[in-house]
PDB file of C-alpha atoms in Angstrom:
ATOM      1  CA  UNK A1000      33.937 -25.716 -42.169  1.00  0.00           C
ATOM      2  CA  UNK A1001      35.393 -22.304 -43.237  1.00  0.00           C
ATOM      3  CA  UNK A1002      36.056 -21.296 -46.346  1.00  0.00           C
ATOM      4  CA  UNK A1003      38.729 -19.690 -47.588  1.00  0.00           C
ATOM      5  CA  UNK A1004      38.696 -17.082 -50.640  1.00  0.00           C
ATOM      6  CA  UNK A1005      41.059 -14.886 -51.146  1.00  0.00           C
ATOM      7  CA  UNK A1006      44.323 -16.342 -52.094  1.00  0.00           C
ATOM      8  CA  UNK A1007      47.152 -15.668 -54.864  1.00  0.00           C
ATOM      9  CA  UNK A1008      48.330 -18.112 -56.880  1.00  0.00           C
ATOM     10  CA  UNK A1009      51.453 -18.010 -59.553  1.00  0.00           C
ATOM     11  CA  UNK A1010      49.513 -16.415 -61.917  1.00  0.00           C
ATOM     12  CA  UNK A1011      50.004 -13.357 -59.333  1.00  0.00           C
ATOM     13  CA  UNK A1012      53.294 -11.433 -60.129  1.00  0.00           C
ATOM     14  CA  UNK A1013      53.904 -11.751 -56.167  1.00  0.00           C
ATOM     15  CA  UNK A1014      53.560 -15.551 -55.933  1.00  0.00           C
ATOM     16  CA  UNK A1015      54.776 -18.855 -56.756  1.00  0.00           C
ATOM     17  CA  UNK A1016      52.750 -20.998 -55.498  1.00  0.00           C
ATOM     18  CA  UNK A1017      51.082 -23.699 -57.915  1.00  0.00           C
ATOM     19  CA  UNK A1018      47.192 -23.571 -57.898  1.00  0.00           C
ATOM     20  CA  UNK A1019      46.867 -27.102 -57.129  1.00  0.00           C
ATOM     21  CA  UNK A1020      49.206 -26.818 -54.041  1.00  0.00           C
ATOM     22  CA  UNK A1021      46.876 -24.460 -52.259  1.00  0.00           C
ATOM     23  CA  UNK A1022      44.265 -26.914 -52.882  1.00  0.00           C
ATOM     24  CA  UNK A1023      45.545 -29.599 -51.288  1.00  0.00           C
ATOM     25  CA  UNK A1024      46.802 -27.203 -48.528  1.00  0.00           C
ATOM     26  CA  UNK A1025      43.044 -25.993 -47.873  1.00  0.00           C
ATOM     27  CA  UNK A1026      41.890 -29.827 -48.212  1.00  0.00           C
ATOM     28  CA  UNK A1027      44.334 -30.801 -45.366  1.00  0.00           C
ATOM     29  CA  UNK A1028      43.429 -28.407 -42.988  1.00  0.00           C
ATOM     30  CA  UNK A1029      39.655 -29.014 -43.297  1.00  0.00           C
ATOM     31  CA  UNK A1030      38.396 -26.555 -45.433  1.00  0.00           C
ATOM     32  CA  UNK A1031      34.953 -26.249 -46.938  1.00  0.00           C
ATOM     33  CA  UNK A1032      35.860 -24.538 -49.852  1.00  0.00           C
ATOM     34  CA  UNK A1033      38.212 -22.306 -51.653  1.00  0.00           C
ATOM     35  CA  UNK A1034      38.591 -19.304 -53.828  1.00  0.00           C
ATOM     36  CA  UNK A1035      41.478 -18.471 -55.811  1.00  0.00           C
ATOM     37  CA  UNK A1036      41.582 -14.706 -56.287  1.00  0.00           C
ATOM     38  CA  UNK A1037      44.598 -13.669 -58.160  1.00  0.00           C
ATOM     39  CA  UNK A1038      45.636 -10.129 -58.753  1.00  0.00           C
ATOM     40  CA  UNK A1039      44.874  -7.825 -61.636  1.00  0.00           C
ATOM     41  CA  UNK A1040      46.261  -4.291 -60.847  1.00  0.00           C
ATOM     42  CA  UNK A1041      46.292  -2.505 -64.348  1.00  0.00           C
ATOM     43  CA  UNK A1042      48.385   0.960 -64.437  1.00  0.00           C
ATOM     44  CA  UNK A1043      50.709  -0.395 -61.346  1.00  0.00           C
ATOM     45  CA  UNK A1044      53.321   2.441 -61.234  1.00  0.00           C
ATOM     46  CA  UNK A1045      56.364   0.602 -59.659  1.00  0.00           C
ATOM     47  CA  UNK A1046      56.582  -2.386 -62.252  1.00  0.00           C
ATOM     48  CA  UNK A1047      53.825  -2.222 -64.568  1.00  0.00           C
ATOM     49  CA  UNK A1048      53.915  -6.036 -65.907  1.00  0.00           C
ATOM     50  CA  UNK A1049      54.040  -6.909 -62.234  1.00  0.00           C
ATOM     51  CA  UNK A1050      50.253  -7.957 -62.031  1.00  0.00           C
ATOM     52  CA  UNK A1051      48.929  -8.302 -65.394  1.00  0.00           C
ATOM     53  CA  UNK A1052      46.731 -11.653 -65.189  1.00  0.00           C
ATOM     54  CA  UNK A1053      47.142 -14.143 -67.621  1.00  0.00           C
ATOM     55  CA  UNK A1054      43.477 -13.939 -68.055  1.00  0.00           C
ATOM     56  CA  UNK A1055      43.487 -16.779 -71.240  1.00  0.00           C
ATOM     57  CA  UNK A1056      45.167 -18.942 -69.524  1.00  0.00           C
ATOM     58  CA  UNK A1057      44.368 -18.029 -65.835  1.00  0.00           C
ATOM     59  CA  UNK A1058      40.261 -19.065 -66.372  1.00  0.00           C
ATOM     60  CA  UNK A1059      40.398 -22.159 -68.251  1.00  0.00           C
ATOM     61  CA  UNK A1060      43.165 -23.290 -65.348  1.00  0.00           C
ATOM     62  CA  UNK A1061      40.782 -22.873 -62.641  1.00  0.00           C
ATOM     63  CA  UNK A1062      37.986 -24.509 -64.524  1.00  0.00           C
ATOM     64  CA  UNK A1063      39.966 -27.432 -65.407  1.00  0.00           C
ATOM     65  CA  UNK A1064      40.846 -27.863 -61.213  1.00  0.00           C
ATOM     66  CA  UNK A1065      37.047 -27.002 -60.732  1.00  0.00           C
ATOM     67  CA  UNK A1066      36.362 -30.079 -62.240  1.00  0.00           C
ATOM     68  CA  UNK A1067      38.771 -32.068 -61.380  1.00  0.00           C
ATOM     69  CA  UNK A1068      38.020 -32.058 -57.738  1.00  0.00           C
ATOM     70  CA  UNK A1069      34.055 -31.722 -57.897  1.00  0.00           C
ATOM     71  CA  UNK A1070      32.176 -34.057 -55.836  1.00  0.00           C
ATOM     72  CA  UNK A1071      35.296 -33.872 -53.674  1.00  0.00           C
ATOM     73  CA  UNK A1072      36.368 -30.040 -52.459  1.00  0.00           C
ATOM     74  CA  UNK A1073      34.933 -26.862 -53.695  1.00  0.00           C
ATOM     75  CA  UNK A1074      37.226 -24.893 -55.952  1.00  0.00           C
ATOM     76  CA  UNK A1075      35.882 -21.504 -56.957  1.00  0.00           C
ATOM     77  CA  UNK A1076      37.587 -18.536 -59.181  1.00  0.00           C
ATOM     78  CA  UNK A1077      37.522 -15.585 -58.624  1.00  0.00           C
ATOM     79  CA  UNK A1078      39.581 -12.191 -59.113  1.00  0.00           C
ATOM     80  CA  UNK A1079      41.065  -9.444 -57.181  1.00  0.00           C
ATOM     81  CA  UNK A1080      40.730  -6.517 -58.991  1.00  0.00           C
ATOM     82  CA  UNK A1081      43.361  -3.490 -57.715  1.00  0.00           C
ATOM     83  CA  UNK A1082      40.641  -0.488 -57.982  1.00  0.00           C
ATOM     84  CA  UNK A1083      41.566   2.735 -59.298  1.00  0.00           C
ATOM     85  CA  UNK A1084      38.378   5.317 -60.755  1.00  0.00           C
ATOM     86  CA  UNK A1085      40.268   5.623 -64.426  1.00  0.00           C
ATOM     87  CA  UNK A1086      40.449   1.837 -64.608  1.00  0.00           C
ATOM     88  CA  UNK A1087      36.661   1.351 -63.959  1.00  0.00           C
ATOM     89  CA  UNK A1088      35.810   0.909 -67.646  1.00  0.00           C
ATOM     90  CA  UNK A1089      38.294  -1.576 -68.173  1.00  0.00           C
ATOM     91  CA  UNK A1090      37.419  -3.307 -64.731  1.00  0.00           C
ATOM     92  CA  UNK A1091      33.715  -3.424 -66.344  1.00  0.00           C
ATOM     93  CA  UNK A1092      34.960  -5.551 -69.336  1.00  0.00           C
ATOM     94  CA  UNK A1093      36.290  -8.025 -67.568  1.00  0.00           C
ATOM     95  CA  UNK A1094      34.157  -8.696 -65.396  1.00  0.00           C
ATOM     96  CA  UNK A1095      31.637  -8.731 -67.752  1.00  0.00           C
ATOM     97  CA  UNK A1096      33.543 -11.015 -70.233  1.00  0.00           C
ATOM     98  CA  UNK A1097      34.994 -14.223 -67.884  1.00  0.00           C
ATOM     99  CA  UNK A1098      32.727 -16.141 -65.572  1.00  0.00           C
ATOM    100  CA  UNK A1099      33.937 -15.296 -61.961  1.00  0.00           C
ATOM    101  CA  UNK A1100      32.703 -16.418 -58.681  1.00  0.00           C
ATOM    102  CA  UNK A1101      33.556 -14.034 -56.850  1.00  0.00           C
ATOM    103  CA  UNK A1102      35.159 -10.176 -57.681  1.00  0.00           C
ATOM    104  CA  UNK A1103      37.262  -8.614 -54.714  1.00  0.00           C
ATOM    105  CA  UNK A1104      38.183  -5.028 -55.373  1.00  0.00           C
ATOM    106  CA  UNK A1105      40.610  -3.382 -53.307  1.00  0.00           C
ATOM    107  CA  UNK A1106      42.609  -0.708 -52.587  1.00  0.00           C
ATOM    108  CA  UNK A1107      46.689  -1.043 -53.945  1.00  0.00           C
ATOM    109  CA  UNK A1108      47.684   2.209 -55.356  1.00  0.00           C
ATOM    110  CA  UNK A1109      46.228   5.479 -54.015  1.00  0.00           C
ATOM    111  CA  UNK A1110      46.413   8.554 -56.601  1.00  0.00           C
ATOM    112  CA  UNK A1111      49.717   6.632 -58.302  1.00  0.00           C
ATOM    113  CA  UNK A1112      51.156   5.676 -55.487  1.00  0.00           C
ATOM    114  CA  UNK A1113      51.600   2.177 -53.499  1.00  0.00           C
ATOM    115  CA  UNK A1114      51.216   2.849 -49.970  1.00  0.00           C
ATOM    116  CA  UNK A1115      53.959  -0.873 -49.763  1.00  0.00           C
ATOM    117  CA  UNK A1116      56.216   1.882 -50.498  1.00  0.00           C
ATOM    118  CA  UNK A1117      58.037   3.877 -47.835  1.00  0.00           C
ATOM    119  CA  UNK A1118      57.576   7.085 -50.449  1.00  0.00           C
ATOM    120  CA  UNK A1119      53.887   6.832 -50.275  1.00  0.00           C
ATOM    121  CA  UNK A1120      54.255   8.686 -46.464  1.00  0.00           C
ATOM    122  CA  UNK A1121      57.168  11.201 -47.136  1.00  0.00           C
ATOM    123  CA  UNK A1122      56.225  14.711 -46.400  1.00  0.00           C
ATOM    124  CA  UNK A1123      53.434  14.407 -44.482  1.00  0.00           C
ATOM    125  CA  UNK A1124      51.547  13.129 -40.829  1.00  0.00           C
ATOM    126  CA  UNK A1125      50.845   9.676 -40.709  1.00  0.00           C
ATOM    127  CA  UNK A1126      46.971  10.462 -39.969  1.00  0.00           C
ATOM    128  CA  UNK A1127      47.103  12.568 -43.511  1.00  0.00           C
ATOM    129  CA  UNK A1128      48.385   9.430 -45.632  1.00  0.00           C
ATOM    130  CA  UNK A1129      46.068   7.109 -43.702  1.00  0.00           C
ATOM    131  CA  UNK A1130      43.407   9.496 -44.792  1.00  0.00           C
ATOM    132  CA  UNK A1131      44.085   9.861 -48.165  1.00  0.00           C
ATOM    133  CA  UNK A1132      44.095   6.264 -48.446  1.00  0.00           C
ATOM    134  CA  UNK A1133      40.518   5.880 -47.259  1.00  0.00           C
ATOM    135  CA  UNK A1134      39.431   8.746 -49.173  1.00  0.00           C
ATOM    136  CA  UNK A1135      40.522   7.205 -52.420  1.00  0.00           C
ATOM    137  CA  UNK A1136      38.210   4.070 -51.816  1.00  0.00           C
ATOM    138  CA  UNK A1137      35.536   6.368 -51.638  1.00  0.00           C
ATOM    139  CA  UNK A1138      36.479   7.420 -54.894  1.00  0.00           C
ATOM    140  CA  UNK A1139      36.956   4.260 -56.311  1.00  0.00           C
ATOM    141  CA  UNK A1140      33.669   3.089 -55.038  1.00  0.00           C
ATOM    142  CA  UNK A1141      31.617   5.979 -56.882  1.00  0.00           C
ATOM    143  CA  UNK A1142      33.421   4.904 -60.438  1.00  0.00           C
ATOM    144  CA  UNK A1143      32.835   1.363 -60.257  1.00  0.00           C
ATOM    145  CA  UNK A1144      30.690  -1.182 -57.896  1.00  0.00           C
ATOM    146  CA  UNK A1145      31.449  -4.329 -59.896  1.00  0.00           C
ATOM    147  CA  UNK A1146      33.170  -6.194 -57.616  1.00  0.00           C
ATOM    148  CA  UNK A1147      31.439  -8.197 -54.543  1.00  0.00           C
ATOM    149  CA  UNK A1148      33.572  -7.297 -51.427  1.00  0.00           C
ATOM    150  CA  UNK A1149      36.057  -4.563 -50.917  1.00  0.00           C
ATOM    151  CA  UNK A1150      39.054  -6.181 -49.679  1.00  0.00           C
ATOM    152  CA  UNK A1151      41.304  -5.543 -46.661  1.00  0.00           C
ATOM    153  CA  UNK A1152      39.916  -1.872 -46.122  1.00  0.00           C
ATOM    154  CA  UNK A1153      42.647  -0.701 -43.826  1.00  0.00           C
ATOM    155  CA  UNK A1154      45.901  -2.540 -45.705  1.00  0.00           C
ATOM    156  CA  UNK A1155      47.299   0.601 -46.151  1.00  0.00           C
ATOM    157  CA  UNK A1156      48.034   0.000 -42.048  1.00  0.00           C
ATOM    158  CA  UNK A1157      49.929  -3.161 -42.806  1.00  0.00           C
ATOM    159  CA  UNK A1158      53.060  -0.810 -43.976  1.00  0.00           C
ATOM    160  CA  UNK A1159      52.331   2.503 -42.401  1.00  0.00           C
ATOM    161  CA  UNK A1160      55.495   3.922 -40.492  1.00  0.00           C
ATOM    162  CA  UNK A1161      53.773   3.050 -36.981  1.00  0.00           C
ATOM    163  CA  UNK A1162      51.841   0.617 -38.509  1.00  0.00           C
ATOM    164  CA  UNK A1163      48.666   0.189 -36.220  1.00  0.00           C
ATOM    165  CA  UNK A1164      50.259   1.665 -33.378  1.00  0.00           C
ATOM    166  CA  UNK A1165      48.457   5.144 -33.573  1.00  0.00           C
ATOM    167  CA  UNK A1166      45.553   3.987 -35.850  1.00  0.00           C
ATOM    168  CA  UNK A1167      42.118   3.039 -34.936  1.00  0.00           C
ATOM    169  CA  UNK A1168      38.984   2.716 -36.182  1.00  0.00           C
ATOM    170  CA  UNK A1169      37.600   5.961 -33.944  1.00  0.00           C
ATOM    171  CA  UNK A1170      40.527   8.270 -35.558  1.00  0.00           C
ATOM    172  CA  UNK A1171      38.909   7.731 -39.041  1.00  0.00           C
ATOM    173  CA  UNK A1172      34.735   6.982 -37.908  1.00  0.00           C
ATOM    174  CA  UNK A1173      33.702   9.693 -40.400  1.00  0.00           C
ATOM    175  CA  UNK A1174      35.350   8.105 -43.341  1.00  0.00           C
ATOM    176  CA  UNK A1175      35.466   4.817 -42.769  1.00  0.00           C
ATOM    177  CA  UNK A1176      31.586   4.981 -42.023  1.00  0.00           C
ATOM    178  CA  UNK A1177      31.120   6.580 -45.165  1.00  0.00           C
ATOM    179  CA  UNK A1178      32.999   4.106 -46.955  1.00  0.00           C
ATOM    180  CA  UNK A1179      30.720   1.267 -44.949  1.00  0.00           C
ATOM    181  CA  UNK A1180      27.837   2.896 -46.055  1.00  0.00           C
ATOM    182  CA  UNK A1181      28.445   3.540 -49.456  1.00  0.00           C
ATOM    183  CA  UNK A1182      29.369  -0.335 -49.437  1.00  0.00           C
ATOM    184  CA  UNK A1183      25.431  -1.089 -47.879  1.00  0.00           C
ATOM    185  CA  UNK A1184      23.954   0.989 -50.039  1.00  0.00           C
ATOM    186  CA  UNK A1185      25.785  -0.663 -53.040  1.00  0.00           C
ATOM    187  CA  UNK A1186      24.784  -4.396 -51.554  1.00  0.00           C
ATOM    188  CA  UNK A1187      28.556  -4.944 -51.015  1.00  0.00           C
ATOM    189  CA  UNK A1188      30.257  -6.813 -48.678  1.00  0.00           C
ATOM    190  CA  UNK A1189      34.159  -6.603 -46.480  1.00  0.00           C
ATOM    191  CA  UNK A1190      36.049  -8.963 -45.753  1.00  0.00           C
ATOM    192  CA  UNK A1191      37.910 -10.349 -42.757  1.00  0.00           C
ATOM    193  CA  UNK A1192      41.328 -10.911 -43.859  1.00  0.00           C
ATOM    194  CA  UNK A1193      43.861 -12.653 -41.406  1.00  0.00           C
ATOM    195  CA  UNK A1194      46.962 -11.034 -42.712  1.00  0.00           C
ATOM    196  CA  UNK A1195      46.751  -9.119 -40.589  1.00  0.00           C
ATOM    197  CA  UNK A1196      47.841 -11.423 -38.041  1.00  0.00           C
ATOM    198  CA  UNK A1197      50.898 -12.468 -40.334  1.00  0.00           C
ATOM    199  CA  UNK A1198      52.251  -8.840 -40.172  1.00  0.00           C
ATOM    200  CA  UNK A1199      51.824  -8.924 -36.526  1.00  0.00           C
ATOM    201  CA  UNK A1200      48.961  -6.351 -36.073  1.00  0.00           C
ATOM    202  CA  UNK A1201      47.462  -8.331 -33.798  1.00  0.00           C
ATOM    203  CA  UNK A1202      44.194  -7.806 -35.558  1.00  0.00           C
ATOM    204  CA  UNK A1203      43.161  -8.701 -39.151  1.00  0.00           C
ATOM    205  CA  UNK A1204      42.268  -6.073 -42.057  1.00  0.00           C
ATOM    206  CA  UNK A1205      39.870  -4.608 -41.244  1.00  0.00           C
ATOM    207  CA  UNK A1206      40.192  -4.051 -37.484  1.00  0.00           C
ATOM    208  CA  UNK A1207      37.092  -5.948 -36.011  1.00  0.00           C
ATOM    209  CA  UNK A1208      35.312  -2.561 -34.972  1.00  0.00           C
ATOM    210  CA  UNK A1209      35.221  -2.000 -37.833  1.00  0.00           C
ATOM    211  CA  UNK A1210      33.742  -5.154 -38.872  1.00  0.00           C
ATOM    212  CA  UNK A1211      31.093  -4.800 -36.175  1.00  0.00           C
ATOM    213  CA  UNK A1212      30.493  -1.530 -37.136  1.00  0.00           C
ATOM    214  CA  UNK A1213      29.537  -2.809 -41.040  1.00  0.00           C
ATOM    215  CA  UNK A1214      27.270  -5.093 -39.190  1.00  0.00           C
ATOM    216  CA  UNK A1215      25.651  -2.226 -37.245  1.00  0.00           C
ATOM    217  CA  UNK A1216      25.053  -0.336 -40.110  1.00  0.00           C
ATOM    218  CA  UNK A1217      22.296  -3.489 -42.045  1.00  0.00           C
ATOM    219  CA  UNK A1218      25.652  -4.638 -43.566  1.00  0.00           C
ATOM    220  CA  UNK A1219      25.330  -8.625 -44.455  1.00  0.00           C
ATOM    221  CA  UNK A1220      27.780  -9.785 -46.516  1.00  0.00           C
ATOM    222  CA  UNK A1221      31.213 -11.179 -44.537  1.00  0.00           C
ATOM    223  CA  UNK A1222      33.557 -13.100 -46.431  1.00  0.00           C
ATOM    224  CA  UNK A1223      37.000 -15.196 -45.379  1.00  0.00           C
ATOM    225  CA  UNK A1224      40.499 -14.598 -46.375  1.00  0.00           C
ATOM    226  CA  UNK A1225      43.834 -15.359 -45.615  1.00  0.00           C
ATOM    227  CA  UNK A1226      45.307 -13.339 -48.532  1.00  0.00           C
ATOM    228  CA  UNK A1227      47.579 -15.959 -48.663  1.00  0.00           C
ATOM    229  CA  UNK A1228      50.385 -16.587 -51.452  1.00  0.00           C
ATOM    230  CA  UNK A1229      52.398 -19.071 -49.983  1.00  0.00           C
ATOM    231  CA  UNK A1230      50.175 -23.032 -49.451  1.00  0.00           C
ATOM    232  CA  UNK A1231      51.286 -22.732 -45.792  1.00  0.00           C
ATOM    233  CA  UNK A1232      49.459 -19.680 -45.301  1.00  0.00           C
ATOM    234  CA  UNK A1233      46.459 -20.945 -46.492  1.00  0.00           C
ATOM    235  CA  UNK A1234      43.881 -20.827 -43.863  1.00  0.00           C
ATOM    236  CA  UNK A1235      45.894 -19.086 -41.207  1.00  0.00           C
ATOM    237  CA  UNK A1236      44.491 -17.583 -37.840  1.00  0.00           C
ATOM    238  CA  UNK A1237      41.252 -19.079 -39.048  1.00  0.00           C
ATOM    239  CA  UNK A1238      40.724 -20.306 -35.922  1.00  0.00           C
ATOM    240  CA  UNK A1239      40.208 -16.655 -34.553  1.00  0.00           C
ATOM    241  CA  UNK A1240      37.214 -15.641 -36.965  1.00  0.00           C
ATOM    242  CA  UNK A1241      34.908 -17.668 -35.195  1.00  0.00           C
ATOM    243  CA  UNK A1242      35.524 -15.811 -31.987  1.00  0.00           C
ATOM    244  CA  UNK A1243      35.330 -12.073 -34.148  1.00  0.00           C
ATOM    245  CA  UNK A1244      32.505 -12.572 -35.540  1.00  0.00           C
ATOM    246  CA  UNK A1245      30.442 -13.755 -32.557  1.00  0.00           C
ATOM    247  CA  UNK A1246      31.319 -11.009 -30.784  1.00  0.00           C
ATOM    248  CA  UNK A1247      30.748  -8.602 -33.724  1.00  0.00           C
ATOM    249  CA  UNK A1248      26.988  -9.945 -33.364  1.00  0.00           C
ATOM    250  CA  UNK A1249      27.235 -12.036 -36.960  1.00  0.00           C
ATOM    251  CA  UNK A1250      26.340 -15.783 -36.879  1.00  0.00           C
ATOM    252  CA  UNK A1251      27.534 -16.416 -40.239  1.00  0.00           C
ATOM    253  CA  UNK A1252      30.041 -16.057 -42.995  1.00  0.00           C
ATOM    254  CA  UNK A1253      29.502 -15.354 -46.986  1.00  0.00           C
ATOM    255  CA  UNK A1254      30.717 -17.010 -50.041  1.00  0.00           C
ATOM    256  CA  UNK A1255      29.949 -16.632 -53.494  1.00  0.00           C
ATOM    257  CA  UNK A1256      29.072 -18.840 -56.545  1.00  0.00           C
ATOM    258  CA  UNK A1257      28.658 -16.922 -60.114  1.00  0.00           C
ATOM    259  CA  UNK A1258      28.613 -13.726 -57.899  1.00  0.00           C
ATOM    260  CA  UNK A1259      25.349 -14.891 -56.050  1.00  0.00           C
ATOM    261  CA  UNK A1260      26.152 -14.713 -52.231  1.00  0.00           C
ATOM    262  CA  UNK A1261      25.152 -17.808 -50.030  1.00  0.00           C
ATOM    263  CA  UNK A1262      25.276 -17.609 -46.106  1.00  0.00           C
ATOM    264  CA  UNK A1263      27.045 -20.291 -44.483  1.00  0.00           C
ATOM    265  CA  UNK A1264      26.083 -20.367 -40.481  1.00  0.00           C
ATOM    266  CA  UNK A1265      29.092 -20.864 -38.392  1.00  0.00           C
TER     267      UNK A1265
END
């Protein structure tokens, strides 16, 4: 029984979906578990109030469906914290200050800009802005380590002019190892995250070599996400991580309770 954790919720500027709705959506499909991981990207250039969390009220929501459900489906919280290196103090006190599960920090804006945009890849290759992007989570790794996973390493492909069509995980091996490596070194995990599929990549974020190449390097922590925002998407193309991660060589998936990770075999 998978488990899903990384999911937006209303309390996301880019959702509407009620909490309790994904719940039931992930308890339908046959779940094991859930987190809800809503989005806190502070200094967000397009529309700053866009996703400022409702942290007061955000917390003692989750906690409430926690317990409403225990004994009958596993609802964690978490956070997904958009990473930039001036933010990391910041990032620090809250994670320090509100009782998480589970702390995904990812990539959103790169050096002020949202690679969503079409702007982000004026006036230059696509190879240069897909490097750039990578580079900067190398940079955001060595200001702050506080999260658990880094999320969706490659999202900036999801929007990308080709898209995937000219990207792989050989065109980038130097960075992305590095970025893999800082991650081991750190005790982080990735994540597979079927979006991916939804865009129609064909793959999810992050490609699986490079999954199998995290797992080549000693890496150990894998966790599951649809990066859904909708209750429909809940779960989706989780019947192709089975598949990926057997023939990436792992026999098991990660989640996390009060930031301790526990291995779940598939």
């Amino acid at each position: 029984m998978l488990w899903d954790t990384h999911m937006h919720t209303s309390f996301s500027g880019d959702s509407d979906a009620a909490p309790e709705s994904m719940i039931r959506q992930a308890m339908a499909i046959g779940l094991g578990g859930i987190c809800i991981t809503d989005h806190l990207d502070l200094d967000y250039p397009e529309e700053p109030d866009l996703f400022l969390l409702d942290l007061e009220n955000y917390c003692p929501k989750i906690a409430r469906l926690r317990e409403a459900y225990r004994g009958t489906f596993s609802v964690c919280r978490g956070i997904e914290l958009g990473l930039q290196p001036h933010l990391a103090e910041k990032h620090h006190a809250v994670t320090e200050t509100n009782a998480f599960d589970f702390v995904i920090g990812s990539s959103h804006v790169v050096h002020g800009m949202d690679p969503y945009y079409p702007a982000y890849y004026e006036g230059r290759t696509e190879k240069e802005a897909y490097t750039e992007y990578f580079e900067s989570i190398l940079e955001n790794i060595r200001a702050f380590d506080g999260f658990d996973v880094y999320g969706h390493i490659d999202y900036v492909v999801r929007y990308g002019p080709n898209r995937n069509a000219d990207y792989n995980y050989s065109r980038y091996q130097d960075v992305i190892d590095e970025i893999l490596k800082q991650l081991i070194s750190r005790g982080k995990g990735i994540e597979i995250n079927t979006a991916g599929f939804r865009y129609g990549l064909r793959h999810p974020n992050p490609t699986e070599d490079i999954i199998r190449r995290y797992h080549e390097l000693g890496g150990e922590i894998i966790t599951l996400g649809s990066d859904a925002h909708r209750p429909e998407d809940v779960g989706a193309d989780f019947d192709k991580i089975p598949g990926i991660l057997c023939e990436c060589g792992v026999k098991y998936f990660t989640v996390f309770h009060r930031r301790v990770p526990e291995f779940l075999k598939l």
